[in-house]
PDB file of C-alpha atoms in Angstrom:
ATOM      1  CA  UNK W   1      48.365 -44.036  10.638  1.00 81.00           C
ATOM      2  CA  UNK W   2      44.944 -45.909  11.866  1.00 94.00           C
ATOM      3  CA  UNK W   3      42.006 -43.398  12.078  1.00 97.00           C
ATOM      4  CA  UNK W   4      38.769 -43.348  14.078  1.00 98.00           C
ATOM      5  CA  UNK W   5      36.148 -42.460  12.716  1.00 98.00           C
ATOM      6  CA  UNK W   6      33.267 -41.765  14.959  1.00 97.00           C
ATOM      7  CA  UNK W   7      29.757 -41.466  12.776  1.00 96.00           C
ATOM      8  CA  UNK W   8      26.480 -42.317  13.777  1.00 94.00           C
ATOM      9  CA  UNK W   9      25.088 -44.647  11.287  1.00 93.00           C
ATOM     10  CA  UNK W  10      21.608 -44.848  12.588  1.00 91.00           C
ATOM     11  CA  UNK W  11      21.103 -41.151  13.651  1.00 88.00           C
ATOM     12  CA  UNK W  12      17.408 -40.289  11.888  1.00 84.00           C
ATOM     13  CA  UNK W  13      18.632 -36.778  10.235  1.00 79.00           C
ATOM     14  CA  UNK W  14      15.740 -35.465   8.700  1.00 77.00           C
ATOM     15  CA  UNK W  15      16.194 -35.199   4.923  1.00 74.00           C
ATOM     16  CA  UNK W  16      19.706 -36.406   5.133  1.00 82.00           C
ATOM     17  CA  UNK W  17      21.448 -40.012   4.964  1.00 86.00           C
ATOM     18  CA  UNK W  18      24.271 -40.241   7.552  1.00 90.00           C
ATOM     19  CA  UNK W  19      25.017 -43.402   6.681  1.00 92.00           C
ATOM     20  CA  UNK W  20      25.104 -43.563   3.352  1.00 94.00           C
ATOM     21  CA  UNK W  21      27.768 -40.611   3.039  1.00 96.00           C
ATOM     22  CA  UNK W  22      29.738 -42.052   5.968  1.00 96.00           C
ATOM     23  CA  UNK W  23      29.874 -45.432   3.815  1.00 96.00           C
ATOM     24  CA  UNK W  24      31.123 -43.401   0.641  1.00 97.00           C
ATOM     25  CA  UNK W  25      33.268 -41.498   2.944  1.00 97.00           C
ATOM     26  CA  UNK W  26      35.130 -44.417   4.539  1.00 97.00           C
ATOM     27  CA  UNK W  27      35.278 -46.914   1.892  1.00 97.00           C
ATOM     28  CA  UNK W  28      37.261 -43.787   0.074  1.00 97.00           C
ATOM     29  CA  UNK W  29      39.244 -42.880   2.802  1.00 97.00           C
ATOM     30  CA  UNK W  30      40.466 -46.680   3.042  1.00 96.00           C
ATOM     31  CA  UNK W  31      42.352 -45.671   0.043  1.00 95.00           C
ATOM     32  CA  UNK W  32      44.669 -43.616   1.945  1.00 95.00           C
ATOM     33  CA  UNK W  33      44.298 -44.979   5.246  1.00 96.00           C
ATOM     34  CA  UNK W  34      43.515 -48.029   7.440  1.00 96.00           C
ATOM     35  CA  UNK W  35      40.401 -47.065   9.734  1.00 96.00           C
ATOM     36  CA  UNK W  36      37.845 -48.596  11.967  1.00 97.00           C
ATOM     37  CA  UNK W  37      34.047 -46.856  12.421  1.00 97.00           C
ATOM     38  CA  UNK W  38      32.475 -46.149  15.990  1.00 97.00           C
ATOM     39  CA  UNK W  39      29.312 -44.972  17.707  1.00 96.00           C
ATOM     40  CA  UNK W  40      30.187 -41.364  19.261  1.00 96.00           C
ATOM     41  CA  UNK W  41      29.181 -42.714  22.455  1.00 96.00           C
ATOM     42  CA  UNK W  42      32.610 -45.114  21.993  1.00 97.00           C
ATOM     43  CA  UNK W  43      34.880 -42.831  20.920  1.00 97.00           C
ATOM     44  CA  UNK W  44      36.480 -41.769  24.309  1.00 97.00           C
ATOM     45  CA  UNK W  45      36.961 -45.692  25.355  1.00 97.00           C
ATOM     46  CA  UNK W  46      38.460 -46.495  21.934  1.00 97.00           C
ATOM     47  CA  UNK W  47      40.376 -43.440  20.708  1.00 97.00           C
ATOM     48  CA  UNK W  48      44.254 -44.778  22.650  1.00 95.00           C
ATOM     49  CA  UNK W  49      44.401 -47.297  20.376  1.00 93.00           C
ATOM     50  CA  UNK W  50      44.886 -44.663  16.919  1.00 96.00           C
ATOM     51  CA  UNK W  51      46.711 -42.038  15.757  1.00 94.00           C
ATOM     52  CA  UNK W  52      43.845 -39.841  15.633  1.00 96.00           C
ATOM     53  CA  UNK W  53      40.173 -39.360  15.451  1.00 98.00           C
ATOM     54  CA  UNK W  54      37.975 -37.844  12.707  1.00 98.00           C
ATOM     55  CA  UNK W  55      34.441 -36.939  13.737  1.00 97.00           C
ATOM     56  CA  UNK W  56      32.303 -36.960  11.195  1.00 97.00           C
ATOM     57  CA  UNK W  57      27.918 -37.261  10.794  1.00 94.00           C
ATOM     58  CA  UNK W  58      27.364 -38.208  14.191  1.00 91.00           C
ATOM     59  CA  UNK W  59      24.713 -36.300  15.740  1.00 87.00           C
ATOM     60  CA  UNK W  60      23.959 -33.243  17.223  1.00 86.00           C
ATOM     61  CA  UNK W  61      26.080 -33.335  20.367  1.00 86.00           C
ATOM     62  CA  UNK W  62      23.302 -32.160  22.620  1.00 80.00           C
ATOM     63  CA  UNK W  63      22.026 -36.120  22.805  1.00 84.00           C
ATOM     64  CA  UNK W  64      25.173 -37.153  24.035  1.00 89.00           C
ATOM     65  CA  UNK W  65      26.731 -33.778  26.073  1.00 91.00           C
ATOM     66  CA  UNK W  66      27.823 -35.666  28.399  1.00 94.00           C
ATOM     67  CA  UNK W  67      29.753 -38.200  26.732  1.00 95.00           C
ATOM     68  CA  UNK W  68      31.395 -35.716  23.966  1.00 94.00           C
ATOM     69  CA  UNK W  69      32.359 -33.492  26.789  1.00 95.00           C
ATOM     70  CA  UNK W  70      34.578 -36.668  28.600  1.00 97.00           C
ATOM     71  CA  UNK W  71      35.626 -37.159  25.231  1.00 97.00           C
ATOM     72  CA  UNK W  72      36.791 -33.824  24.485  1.00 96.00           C
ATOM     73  CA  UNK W  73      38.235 -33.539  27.697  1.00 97.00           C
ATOM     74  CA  UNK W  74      40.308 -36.875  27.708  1.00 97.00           C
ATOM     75  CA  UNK W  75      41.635 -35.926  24.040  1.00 97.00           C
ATOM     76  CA  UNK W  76      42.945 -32.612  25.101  1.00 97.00           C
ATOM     77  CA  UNK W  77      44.420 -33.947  28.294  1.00 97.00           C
ATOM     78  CA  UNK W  78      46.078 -36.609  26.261  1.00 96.00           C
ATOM     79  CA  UNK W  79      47.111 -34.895  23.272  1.00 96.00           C
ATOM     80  CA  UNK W  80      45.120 -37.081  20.792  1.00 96.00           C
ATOM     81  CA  UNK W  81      45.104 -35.651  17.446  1.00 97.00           C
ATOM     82  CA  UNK W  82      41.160 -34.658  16.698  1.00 98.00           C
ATOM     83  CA  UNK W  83      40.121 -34.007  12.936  1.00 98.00           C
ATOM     84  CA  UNK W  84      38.461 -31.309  13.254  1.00 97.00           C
ATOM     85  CA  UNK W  85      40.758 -29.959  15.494  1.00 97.00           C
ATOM     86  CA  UNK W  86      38.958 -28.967  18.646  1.00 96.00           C
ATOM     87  CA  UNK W  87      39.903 -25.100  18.591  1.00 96.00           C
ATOM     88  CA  UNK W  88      37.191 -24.566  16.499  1.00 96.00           C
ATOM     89  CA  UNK W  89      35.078 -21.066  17.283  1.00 95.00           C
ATOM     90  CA  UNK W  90      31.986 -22.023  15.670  1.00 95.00           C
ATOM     91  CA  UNK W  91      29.376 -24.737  16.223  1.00 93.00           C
ATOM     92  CA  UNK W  92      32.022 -26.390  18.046  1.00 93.00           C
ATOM     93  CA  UNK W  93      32.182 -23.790  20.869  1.00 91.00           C
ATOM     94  CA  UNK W  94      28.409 -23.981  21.219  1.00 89.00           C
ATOM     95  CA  UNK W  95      26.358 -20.315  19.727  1.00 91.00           C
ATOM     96  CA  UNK W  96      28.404 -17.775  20.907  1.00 92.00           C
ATOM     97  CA  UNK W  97      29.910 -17.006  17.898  1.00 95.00           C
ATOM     98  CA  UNK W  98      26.648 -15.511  16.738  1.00 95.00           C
ATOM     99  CA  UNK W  99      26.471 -12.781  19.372  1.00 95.00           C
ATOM    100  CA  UNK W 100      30.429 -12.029  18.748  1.00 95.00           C
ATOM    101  CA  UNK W 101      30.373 -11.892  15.294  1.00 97.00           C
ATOM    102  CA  UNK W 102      27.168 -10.035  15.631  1.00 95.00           C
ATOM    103  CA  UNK W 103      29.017  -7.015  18.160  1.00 94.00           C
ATOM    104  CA  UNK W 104      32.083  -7.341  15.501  1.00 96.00           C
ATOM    105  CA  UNK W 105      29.454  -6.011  12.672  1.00 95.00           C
ATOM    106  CA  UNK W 106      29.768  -9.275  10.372  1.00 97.00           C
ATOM    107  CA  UNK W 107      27.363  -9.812   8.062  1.00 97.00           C
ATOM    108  CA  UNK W 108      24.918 -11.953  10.214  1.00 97.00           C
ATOM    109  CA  UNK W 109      21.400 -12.939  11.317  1.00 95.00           C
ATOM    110  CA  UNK W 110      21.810 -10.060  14.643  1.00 95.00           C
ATOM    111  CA  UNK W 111      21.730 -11.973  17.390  1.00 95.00           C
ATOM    112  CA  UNK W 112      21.502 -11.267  21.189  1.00 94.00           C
ATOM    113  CA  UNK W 113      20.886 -13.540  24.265  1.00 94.00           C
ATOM    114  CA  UNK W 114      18.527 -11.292  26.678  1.00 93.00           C
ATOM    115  CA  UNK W 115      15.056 -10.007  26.122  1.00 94.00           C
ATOM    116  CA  UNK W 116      15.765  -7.072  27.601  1.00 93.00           C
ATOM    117  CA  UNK W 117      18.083  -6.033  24.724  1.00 93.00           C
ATOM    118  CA  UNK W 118      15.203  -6.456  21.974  1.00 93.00           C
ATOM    119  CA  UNK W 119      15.492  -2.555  20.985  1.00 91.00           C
ATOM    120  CA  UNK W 120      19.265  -3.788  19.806  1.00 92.00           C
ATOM    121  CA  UNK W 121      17.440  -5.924  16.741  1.00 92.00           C
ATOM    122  CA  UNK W 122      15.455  -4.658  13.756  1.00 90.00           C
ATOM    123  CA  UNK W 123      11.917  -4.212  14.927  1.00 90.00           C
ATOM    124  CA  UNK W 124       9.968  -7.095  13.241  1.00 91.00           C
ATOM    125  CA  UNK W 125       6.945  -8.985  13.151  1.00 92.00           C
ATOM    126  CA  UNK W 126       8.234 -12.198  14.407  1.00 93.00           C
ATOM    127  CA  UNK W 127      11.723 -12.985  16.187  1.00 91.00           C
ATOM    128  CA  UNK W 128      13.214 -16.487  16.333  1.00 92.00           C
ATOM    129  CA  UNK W 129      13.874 -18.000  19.678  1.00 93.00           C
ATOM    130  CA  UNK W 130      15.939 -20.869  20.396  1.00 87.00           C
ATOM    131  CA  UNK W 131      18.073 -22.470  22.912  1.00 86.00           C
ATOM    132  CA  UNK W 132      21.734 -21.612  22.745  1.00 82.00           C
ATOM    133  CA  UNK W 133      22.514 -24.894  23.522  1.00 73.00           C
ATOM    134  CA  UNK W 134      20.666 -26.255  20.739  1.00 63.00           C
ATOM    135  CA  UNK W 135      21.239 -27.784  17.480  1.00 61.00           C
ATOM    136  CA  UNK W 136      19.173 -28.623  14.409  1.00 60.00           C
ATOM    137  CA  UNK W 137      16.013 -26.383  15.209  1.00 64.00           C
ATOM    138  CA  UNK W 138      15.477 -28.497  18.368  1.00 69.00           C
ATOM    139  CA  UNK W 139      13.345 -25.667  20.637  1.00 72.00           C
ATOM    140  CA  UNK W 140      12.858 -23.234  17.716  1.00 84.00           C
ATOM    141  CA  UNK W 141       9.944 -21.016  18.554  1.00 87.00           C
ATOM    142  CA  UNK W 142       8.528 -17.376  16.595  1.00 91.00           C
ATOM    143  CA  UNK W 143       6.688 -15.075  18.663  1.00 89.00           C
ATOM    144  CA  UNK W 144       6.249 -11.386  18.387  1.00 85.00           C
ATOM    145  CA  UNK W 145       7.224 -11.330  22.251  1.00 88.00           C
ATOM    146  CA  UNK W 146      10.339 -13.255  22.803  1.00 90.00           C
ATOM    147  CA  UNK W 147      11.096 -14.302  26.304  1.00 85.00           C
ATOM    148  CA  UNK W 148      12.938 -16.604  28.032  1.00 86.00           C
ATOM    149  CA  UNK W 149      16.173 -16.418  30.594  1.00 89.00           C
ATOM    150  CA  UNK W 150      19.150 -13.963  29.531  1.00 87.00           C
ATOM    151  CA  UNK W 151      22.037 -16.157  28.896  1.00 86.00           C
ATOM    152  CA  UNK W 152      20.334 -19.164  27.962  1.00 88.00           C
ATOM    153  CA  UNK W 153      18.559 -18.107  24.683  1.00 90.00           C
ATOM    154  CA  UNK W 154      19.114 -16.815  21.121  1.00 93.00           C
ATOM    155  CA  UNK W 155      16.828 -13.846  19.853  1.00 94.00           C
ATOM    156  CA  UNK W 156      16.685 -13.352  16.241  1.00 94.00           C
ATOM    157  CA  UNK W 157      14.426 -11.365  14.205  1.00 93.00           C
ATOM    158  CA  UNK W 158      12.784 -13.679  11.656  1.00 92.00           C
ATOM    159  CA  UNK W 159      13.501 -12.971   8.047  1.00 88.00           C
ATOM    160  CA  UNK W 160      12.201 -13.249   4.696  1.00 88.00           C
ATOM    161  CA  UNK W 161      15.164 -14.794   2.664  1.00 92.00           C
ATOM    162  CA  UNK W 162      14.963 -15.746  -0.512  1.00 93.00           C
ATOM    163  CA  UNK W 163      17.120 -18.783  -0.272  1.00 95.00           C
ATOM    164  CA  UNK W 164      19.234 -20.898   2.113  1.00 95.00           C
ATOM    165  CA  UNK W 165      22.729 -21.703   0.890  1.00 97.00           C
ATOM    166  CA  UNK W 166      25.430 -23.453   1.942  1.00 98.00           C
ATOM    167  CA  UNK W 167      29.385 -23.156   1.120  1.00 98.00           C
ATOM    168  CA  UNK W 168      31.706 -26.064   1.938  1.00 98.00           C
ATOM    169  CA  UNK W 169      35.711 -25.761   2.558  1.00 98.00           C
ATOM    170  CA  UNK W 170      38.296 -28.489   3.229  1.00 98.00           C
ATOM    171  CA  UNK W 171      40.835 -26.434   5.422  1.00 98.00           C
ATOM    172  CA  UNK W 172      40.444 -22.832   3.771  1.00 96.00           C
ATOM    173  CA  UNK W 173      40.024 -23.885   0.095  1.00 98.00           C
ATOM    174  CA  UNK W 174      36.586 -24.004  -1.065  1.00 98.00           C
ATOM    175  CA  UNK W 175      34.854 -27.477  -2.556  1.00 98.00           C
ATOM    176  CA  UNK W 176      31.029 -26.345  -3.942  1.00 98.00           C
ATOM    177  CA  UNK W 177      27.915 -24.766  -2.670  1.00 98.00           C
ATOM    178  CA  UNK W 178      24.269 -26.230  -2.527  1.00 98.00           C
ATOM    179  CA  UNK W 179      21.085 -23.826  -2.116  1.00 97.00           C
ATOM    180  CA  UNK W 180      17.864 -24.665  -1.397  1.00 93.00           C
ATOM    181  CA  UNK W 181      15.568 -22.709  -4.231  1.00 92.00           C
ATOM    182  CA  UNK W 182      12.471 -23.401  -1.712  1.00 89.00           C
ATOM    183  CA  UNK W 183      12.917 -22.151   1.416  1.00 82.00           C
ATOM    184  CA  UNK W 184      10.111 -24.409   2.770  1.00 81.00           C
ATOM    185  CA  UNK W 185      12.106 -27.635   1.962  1.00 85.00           C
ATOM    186  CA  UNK W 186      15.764 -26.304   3.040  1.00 82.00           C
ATOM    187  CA  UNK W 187      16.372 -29.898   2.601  1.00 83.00           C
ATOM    188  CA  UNK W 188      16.067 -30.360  -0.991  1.00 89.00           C
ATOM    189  CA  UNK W 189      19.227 -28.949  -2.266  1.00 95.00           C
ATOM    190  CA  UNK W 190      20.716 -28.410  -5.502  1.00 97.00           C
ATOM    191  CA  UNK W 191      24.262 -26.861  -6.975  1.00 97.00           C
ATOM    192  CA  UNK W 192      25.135 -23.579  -6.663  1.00 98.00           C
ATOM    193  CA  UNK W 193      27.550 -21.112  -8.787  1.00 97.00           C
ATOM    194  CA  UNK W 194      28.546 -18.511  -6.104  1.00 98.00           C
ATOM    195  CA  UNK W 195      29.382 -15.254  -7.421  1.00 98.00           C
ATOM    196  CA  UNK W 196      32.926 -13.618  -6.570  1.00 98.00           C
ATOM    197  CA  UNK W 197      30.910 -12.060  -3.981  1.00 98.00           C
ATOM    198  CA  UNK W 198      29.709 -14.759  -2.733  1.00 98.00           C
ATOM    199  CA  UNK W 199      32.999 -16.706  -2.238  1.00 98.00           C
ATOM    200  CA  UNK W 200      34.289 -13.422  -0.618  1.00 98.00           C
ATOM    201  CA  UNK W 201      31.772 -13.373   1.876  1.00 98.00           C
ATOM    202  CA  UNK W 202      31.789 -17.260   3.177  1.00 98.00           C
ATOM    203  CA  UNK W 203      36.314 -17.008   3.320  1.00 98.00           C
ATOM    204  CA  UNK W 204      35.311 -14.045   5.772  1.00 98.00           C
ATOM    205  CA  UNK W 205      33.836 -16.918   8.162  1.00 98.00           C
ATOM    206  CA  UNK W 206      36.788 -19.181   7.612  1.00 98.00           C
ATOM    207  CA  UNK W 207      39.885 -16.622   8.024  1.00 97.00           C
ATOM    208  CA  UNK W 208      37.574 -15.695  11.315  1.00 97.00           C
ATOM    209  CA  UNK W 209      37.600 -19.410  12.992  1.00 97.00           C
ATOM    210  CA  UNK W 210      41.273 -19.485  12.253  1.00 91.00           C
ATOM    211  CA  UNK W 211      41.625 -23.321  11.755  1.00 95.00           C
ATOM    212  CA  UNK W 212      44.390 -24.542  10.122  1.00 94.00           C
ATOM    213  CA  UNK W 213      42.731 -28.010   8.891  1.00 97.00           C
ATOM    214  CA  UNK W 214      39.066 -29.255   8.983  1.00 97.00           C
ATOM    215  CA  UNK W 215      35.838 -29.413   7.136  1.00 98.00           C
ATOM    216  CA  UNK W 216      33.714 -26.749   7.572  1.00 98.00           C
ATOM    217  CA  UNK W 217      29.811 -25.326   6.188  1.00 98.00           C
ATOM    218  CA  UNK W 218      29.420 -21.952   6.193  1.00 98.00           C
ATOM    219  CA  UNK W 219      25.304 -21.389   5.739  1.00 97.00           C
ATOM    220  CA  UNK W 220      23.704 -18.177   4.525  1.00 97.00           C
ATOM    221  CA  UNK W 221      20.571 -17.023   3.375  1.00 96.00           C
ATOM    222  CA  UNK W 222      20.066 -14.249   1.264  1.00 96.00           C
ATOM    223  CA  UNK W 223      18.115 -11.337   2.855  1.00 92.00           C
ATOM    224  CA  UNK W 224      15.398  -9.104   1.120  1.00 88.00           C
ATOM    225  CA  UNK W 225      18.086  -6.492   0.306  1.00 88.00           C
ATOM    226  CA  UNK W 226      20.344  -8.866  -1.550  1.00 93.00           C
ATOM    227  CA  UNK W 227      22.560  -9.837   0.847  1.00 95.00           C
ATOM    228  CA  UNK W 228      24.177 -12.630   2.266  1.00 98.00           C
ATOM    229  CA  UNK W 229      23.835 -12.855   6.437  1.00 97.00           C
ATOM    230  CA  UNK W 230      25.413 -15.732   8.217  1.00 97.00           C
ATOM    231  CA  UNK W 231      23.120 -18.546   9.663  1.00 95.00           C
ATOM    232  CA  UNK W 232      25.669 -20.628  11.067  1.00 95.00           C
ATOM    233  CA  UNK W 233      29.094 -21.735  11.079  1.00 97.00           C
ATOM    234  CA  UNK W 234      29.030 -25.886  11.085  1.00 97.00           C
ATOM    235  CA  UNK W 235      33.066 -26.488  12.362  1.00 97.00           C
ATOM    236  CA  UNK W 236      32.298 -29.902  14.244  1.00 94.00           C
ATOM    237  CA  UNK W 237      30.796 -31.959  12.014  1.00 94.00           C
ATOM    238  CA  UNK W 238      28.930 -30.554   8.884  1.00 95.00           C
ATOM    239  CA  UNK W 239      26.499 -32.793   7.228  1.00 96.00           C
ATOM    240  CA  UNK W 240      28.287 -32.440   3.305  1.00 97.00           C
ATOM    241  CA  UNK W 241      25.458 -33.707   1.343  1.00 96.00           C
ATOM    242  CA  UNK W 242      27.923 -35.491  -1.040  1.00 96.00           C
ATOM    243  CA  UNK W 243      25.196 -36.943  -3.389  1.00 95.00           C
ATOM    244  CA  UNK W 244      23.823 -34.040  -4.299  1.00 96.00           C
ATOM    245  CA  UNK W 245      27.239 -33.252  -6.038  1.00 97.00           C
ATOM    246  CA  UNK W 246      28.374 -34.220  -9.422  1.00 97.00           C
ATOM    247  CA  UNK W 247      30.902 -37.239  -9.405  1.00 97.00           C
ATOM    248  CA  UNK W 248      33.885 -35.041 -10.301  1.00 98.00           C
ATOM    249  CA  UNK W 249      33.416 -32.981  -7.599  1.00 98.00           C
ATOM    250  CA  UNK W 250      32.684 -35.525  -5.186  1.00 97.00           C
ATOM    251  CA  UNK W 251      35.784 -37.134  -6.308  1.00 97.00           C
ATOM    252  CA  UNK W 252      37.969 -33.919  -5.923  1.00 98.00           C
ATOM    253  CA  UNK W 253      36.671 -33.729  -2.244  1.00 98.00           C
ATOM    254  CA  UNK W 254      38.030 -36.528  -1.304  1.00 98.00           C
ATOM    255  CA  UNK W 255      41.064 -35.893  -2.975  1.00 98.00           C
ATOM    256  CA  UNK W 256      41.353 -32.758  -0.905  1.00 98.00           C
ATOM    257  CA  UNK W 257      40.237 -34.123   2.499  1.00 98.00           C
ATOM    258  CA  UNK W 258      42.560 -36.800   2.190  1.00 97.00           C
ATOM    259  CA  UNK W 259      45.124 -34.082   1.450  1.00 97.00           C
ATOM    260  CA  UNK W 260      44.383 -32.231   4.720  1.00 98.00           C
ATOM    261  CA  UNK W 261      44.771 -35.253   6.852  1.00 97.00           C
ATOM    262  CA  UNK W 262      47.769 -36.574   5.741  1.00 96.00           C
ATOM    263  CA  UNK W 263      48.737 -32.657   6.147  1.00 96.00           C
ATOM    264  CA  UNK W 264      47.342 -32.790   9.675  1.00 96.00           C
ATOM    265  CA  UNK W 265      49.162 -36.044  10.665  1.00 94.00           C
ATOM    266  CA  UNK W 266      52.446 -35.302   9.624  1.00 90.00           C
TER     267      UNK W 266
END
């Protein structure tokens, strides 16, 4: 069963090696399956000729809407098999999922999408404004006087956290978790032991999206009360961070995303 995997091996992440963990990845992978590498922009042109495709590190899809759009849309209407599947309810659906989660009384960042509802958040100093189209902080503002057109913007009040961290699951069993101690360099990551608690809290997310296989990041940060409050939910295609991990569980990764697509295939 021939994958595609669609990375991009040049994409400049900030802090974070795309290529490097797509090598690891694929050179793994080969192990269990015969697959060929291509640029996103590709993947629509190239995708007839496997059994399915497996997006993985490449790039937020607001540089290329246009193309992953076609793409989506030609998979669907042919029936191409799409690792992760493309029912996803996070990331993958674009932001919404902040505001519902946020009206369903999950533990997130509260969220809303017009100015005029500001009285709806905790009254802060500072609220976070971004586009809800957007992706990796591109047109992240603070201002004490968010503004911007209803329908087209996030509004979050800014908060204090003591710490990012991150919880990663290959279909709905969990792998490890990775924190950032500093929350000034949320890029420089280390293990983390979650707590009962903690596990509890990130399965919440993953029941919610409801998808059957897939690799999905579930980031947090923990608030000035204690708690844990959603950040995002990364369903297309979470950077993993692989060599932060120890070997063993690097190694039983693999072993259980390899699992879930042979699962998904047959």
């Amino acid at each position: 069963m021939p994958l595609l995997y669609v990375t991009d091996l040049a994409y400049p992440a900030r802090g974070r090696r795309y290529g490097d963990e797509d090598t690891f990845l694929t050179a793994r992978l080969r192990e269990h399956f015969p697959l060929a590498l291509c640029h996103p922009l590709d993947a629509e042109r190239l995708m007839p000729g496997f059994d399915a495709v497996i997006v993985r590190n490449s790039g937020p899809v607001l540089h290329y809407q246009e193309a992953y759009d076609s793409f989506r849309a030609a998979a669907l209407a042919a029936g191409t098999r799409v690792y992760n599947p493309l029912t996803g309810r996070g990331d993958m659906a674009g932001k919404q999922y902040l505001l519902d989660l946020t009206a369903a009384g999950y533990p997130v960042i509260p969220t809303i999408d017009d100015p005029a509802r500001l009285a709806e958040l905790p009254q802060v100093p500072s609220y976070a404004v971004k586009p809800k189209q957007g992706a990796d902080s591109i047109g992240l503002t603070f201002t004490a006087r968010p503004s911007g057109p209803a329908g087209e913007i996030l509004i979050q009040p800014r908060i204090d956290f003591a710490y990012e961290v991150s919880f990663y699951f290959v279909d709905d069993a969990f792998q490890y978790a990775l924190y950032a101690p500093d929350p000034d360099r949320r890029w420089e990551l280390v293990p983390y032991e979650p707590t009962g608690a903690d596990l509890e809290f990130a399965r919440s997310f993953i029941e919610w999206n409801t998808l059957r296989h897939g690799i999905q990041r579930v980031d947090a940060c923990r608030a000035p009360s204690g708690e844990l409050l959603l950040v995002e939910l990364e369903d297309l295609n979470p950077y993993l961070s692989l060599d932060l991990v120890p070997p063993a569980v690097r190694d039983a990764f693999v072993t259980s995303l390899a699992g879930s697509l042979h699962s998904f295939l047959t």
